[in-house]
Amino acid sequence: AGNPAESNGLIAVTRDLNGSWKADYAWRAQNATSSLGSPVEHGGYAYFVNRSGVLYCLDSATGVEVFTERVGNSVWATPIGLGDRLMLFGKDGVIRTFRVGSTFEEGIELNLFGEDASTADAAEAADTLYARIAVSDAILIRAATKLYRLRIAE
């Protein structure tokens, strides 16, 4: 019953001469989908990431797909753009960074739940990363049983 990506895109909200508001798609994605987190625009690119760990990069002005890459883990939280980096927060607690731009370039990786968290028995798994929020000089990360604070270095 249609392509789910077609509901993803950039919506332009305008006001006509009579003062009425109108919302229309400026562009629609051809393939890009976000499962749980929201898409994010940063540095002229729109980024969508789904729960299967597929990252879509689109030109934010045109909606043209620039690249698609599998990032290695399921992503539930909305990405963050910070400087020249995009941060993805994996459900398994692995945070990955990527350079913002027209080519896929991996950066650093941080395992928030510890090195052995990904191999732990499901019943004893460290946690599940659900959401994040940026506040002044930090990123707060909500997991099932803990709240983490990552300080943003200058």
mmCIF file of C-alpha atoms in Angstrom:
data_model
loop_
_atom_site.group_PDB
_atom_site.id
_atom_site.type_symbol
_atom_site.label_atom_id
_atom_site.label_comp_id
_atom_site.label_asym_id
_atom_site.label_seq_id
_atom_site.Cartn_x
_atom_site.Cartn_y
_atom_site.Cartn_z
ATOM 1 C CA ALA A 1 0.000 0.000 0.000
ATOM 2 C CA GLY A 2 2.633 2.499 -1.041
ATOM 3 C CA ASN A 3 6.173 3.423 -0.157
ATOM 4 C CA PRO A 4 6.639 4.420 3.517
ATOM 5 C CA ALA A 5 9.512 6.736 2.535
ATOM 6 C CA GLU A 6 7.097 8.909 0.565
ATOM 7 C CA SER A 7 5.677 10.241 3.830
ATOM 8 C CA ASN A 8 9.187 11.391 4.821
ATOM 9 C CA GLY A 9 10.461 14.639 3.434
ATOM 10 C CA LEU A 10 10.709 18.368 3.941
ATOM 11 C CA ILE A 11 7.468 20.224 4.580
ATOM 12 C CA ALA A 12 7.380 23.942 3.834
ATOM 13 C CA VAL A 13 4.895 25.980 5.874
ATOM 14 C CA THR A 14 3.869 29.234 4.210
ATOM 15 C CA ARG A 15 1.284 31.958 4.632
ATOM 16 C CA ASP A 16 -0.735 33.187 1.664
ATOM 17 C CA LEU A 17 -1.844 36.769 0.959
ATOM 18 C CA ASN A 18 -5.101 36.193 2.869
ATOM 19 C CA GLY A 19 -3.192 35.186 5.995
ATOM 20 C CA SER A 20 -4.035 31.487 5.776
ATOM 21 C CA TRP A 21 -1.353 28.943 6.607
ATOM 22 C CA LYS A 22 -0.486 26.184 4.177
ATOM 23 C CA ALA A 23 1.812 23.167 4.472
ATOM 24 C CA ASP A 24 3.160 21.355 1.416
ATOM 25 C CA TYR A 25 6.041 19.022 0.722
ATOM 26 C CA ALA A 26 9.102 20.798 -0.691
ATOM 27 C CA TRP A 27 10.417 17.295 -1.446
ATOM 28 C CA ARG A 28 9.695 13.668 -0.551
ATOM 29 C CA ALA A 29 12.260 10.987 0.178
ATOM 30 C CA GLN A 30 12.465 8.130 -2.296
ATOM 31 C CA ASN A 31 13.891 5.504 0.088
ATOM 32 C CA ALA A 32 14.851 7.170 3.390
ATOM 33 C CA THR A 33 12.924 6.176 6.500
ATOM 34 C CA SER A 34 13.308 6.827 10.216
ATOM 35 C CA SER A 35 11.812 4.192 12.463
ATOM 36 C CA LEU A 36 11.824 5.583 16.004
ATOM 37 C CA GLY A 37 14.018 8.691 16.097
ATOM 38 C CA SER A 38 13.347 11.805 14.043
ATOM 39 C CA PRO A 39 15.366 12.825 10.997
ATOM 40 C CA VAL A 40 17.866 15.634 11.570
ATOM 41 C CA GLU A 41 19.225 18.364 9.292
ATOM 42 C CA HIS A 42 22.837 19.397 9.792
ATOM 43 C CA GLY A 43 25.383 21.066 7.532
ATOM 44 C CA GLY A 44 23.126 21.109 4.478
ATOM 45 C CA TYR A 45 22.209 17.425 4.696
ATOM 46 C CA ALA A 46 19.157 15.604 6.035
ATOM 47 C CA TYR A 47 19.922 12.375 7.897
ATOM 48 C CA PHE A 48 17.445 9.562 8.465
ATOM 49 C CA VAL A 49 18.373 6.413 10.398
ATOM 50 C CA ASN A 50 16.146 3.423 10.971
ATOM 51 C CA ARG A 51 15.983 0.773 13.675
ATOM 52 C CA SER A 52 17.895 -1.633 11.420
ATOM 53 C CA GLY A 53 20.867 0.749 11.471
ATOM 54 C CA VAL A 54 20.637 2.082 7.917
ATOM 55 C CA LEU A 55 21.742 5.719 7.606
ATOM 56 C CA TYR A 56 20.381 7.780 4.713
ATOM 57 C CA CYS A 57 21.984 11.108 3.779
ATOM 58 C CA LEU A 58 19.969 13.462 1.559
ATOM 59 C CA ASP A 59 20.693 16.922 0.220
ATOM 60 C CA SER A 60 18.457 19.021 2.470
ATOM 61 C CA ALA A 61 17.638 21.545 -0.271
ATOM 62 C CA THR A 62 16.562 19.036 -2.931
ATOM 63 C CA GLY A 63 15.897 15.723 -1.163
ATOM 64 C CA VAL A 64 18.266 13.923 -3.540
ATOM 65 C CA GLU A 65 19.826 10.873 -1.875
ATOM 66 C CA VAL A 66 23.582 11.363 -1.406
ATOM 67 C CA PHE A 67 24.464 8.018 0.214
ATOM 68 C CA THR A 68 23.041 5.081 2.159
ATOM 69 C CA GLU A 69 25.159 3.067 4.599
ATOM 70 C CA ARG A 70 24.604 0.396 7.233
ATOM 71 C CA VAL A 71 26.060 1.730 10.503
ATOM 72 C CA GLY A 72 26.282 -1.519 12.424
ATOM 73 C CA ASN A 73 23.629 -1.320 15.109
ATOM 74 C CA SER A 74 19.961 -0.586 15.719
ATOM 75 C CA VAL A 75 19.316 3.120 16.346
ATOM 76 C CA TRP A 76 16.260 4.225 18.320
ATOM 77 C CA ALA A 77 17.240 7.730 19.505
ATOM 78 C CA THR A 78 17.254 10.815 17.275
ATOM 79 C CA PRO A 79 20.769 11.660 15.975
ATOM 80 C CA ILE A 80 22.555 14.875 16.978
ATOM 81 C CA GLY A 81 24.567 17.149 14.703
ATOM 82 C CA LEU A 82 27.530 18.656 16.568
ATOM 83 C CA GLY A 83 30.176 20.689 14.746
ATOM 84 C CA ASP A 84 31.261 18.732 11.678
ATOM 85 C CA ARG A 85 29.954 15.448 13.141
ATOM 86 C CA LEU A 86 26.739 13.474 13.263
ATOM 87 C CA MET A 87 26.266 11.330 16.386
ATOM 88 C CA LEU A 88 24.206 8.128 16.277
ATOM 89 C CA PHE A 89 23.058 6.526 19.524
ATOM 90 C CA GLY A 90 22.709 2.763 19.152
ATOM 91 C CA LYS A 91 20.107 0.835 21.120
ATOM 92 C CA ASP A 92 22.980 -1.310 22.435
ATOM 93 C CA GLY A 93 24.750 1.725 23.941
ATOM 94 C CA VAL A 94 27.297 2.135 21.144
ATOM 95 C CA ILE A 95 27.610 5.778 20.100
ATOM 96 C CA ARG A 96 29.151 6.356 16.669
ATOM 97 C CA THR A 97 30.189 9.586 15.000
ATOM 98 C CA PHE A 98 30.357 10.356 11.297
ATOM 99 C CA ARG A 99 31.685 13.355 9.396
ATOM 100 C CA VAL A 100 28.896 15.514 7.989
ATOM 101 C CA GLY A 101 29.114 15.729 4.207
ATOM 102 C CA SER A 102 28.555 14.095 0.862
ATOM 103 C CA THR A 103 30.712 11.043 1.576
ATOM 104 C CA PHE A 104 30.387 8.443 4.320
ATOM 105 C CA GLU A 105 33.300 8.834 6.756
ATOM 106 C CA GLU A 106 33.291 7.104 10.145
ATOM 107 C CA GLY A 107 34.700 8.782 13.239
ATOM 108 C CA ILE A 108 34.991 7.601 16.814
ATOM 109 C CA GLU A 109 32.983 4.911 18.578
ATOM 110 C CA LEU A 110 32.110 4.779 22.286
ATOM 111 C CA ASN A 111 30.496 1.811 24.037
ATOM 112 C CA LEU A 112 28.476 3.512 26.788
ATOM 113 C CA PHE A 113 27.480 0.252 28.486
ATOM 114 C CA GLY A 114 31.004 -1.234 28.529
ATOM 115 C CA GLU A 115 32.999 -3.477 26.249
ATOM 116 C CA ASP A 116 31.186 -6.705 27.147
ATOM 117 C CA ALA A 117 27.649 -5.265 26.998
ATOM 118 C CA SER A 118 27.032 -6.402 23.415
ATOM 119 C CA THR A 119 27.945 -10.009 24.259
ATOM 120 C CA ALA A 120 26.033 -10.226 27.552
ATOM 121 C CA ASP A 121 23.167 -12.673 27.935
ATOM 122 C CA ALA A 122 19.868 -10.977 27.065
ATOM 123 C CA ALA A 123 18.541 -11.469 30.594
ATOM 124 C CA GLU A 124 21.622 -9.757 32.006
ATOM 125 C CA ALA A 125 22.062 -7.148 29.280
ATOM 126 C CA ALA A 126 23.389 -3.855 30.625
ATOM 127 C CA ASP A 127 20.621 -1.652 29.245
ATOM 128 C CA THR A 128 18.803 -0.325 26.214
ATOM 129 C CA LEU A 129 19.468 3.213 24.982
ATOM 130 C CA TYR A 130 16.147 4.922 24.243
ATOM 131 C CA ALA A 131 16.617 8.675 23.983
ATOM 132 C CA ARG A 132 19.016 11.584 24.284
ATOM 133 C CA ILE A 133 18.789 15.341 24.746
ATOM 134 C CA ALA A 134 21.426 18.053 24.358
ATOM 135 C CA VAL A 135 21.640 20.556 27.222
ATOM 136 C CA SER A 136 24.169 23.411 27.405
ATOM 137 C CA ASP A 137 27.517 21.582 27.695
ATOM 138 C CA ALA A 138 26.306 17.980 27.823
ATOM 139 C CA ILE A 139 24.219 15.243 26.257
ATOM 140 C CA LEU A 140 21.845 13.402 28.578
ATOM 141 C CA ILE A 141 21.168 9.829 27.535
ATOM 142 C CA ARG A 142 18.220 7.838 28.864
ATOM 143 C CA ALA A 143 18.524 4.101 29.057
ATOM 144 C CA ALA A 144 16.097 1.610 30.581
ATOM 145 C CA THR A 145 17.658 1.680 34.041
ATOM 146 C CA LYS A 146 20.086 4.627 34.045
ATOM 147 C CA LEU A 147 20.580 8.226 33.020
ATOM 148 C CA TYR A 148 23.998 9.082 31.573
ATOM 149 C CA ARG A 149 25.610 12.513 31.101
ATOM 150 C CA LEU A 150 28.290 13.014 28.430
ATOM 151 C CA ARG A 151 30.125 16.314 28.791
ATOM 152 C CA ILE A 152 30.794 18.084 25.498
ATOM 153 C CA ALA A 153 34.457 19.109 25.416
ATOM 154 C CA GLU A 154 35.408 22.469 24.018
#
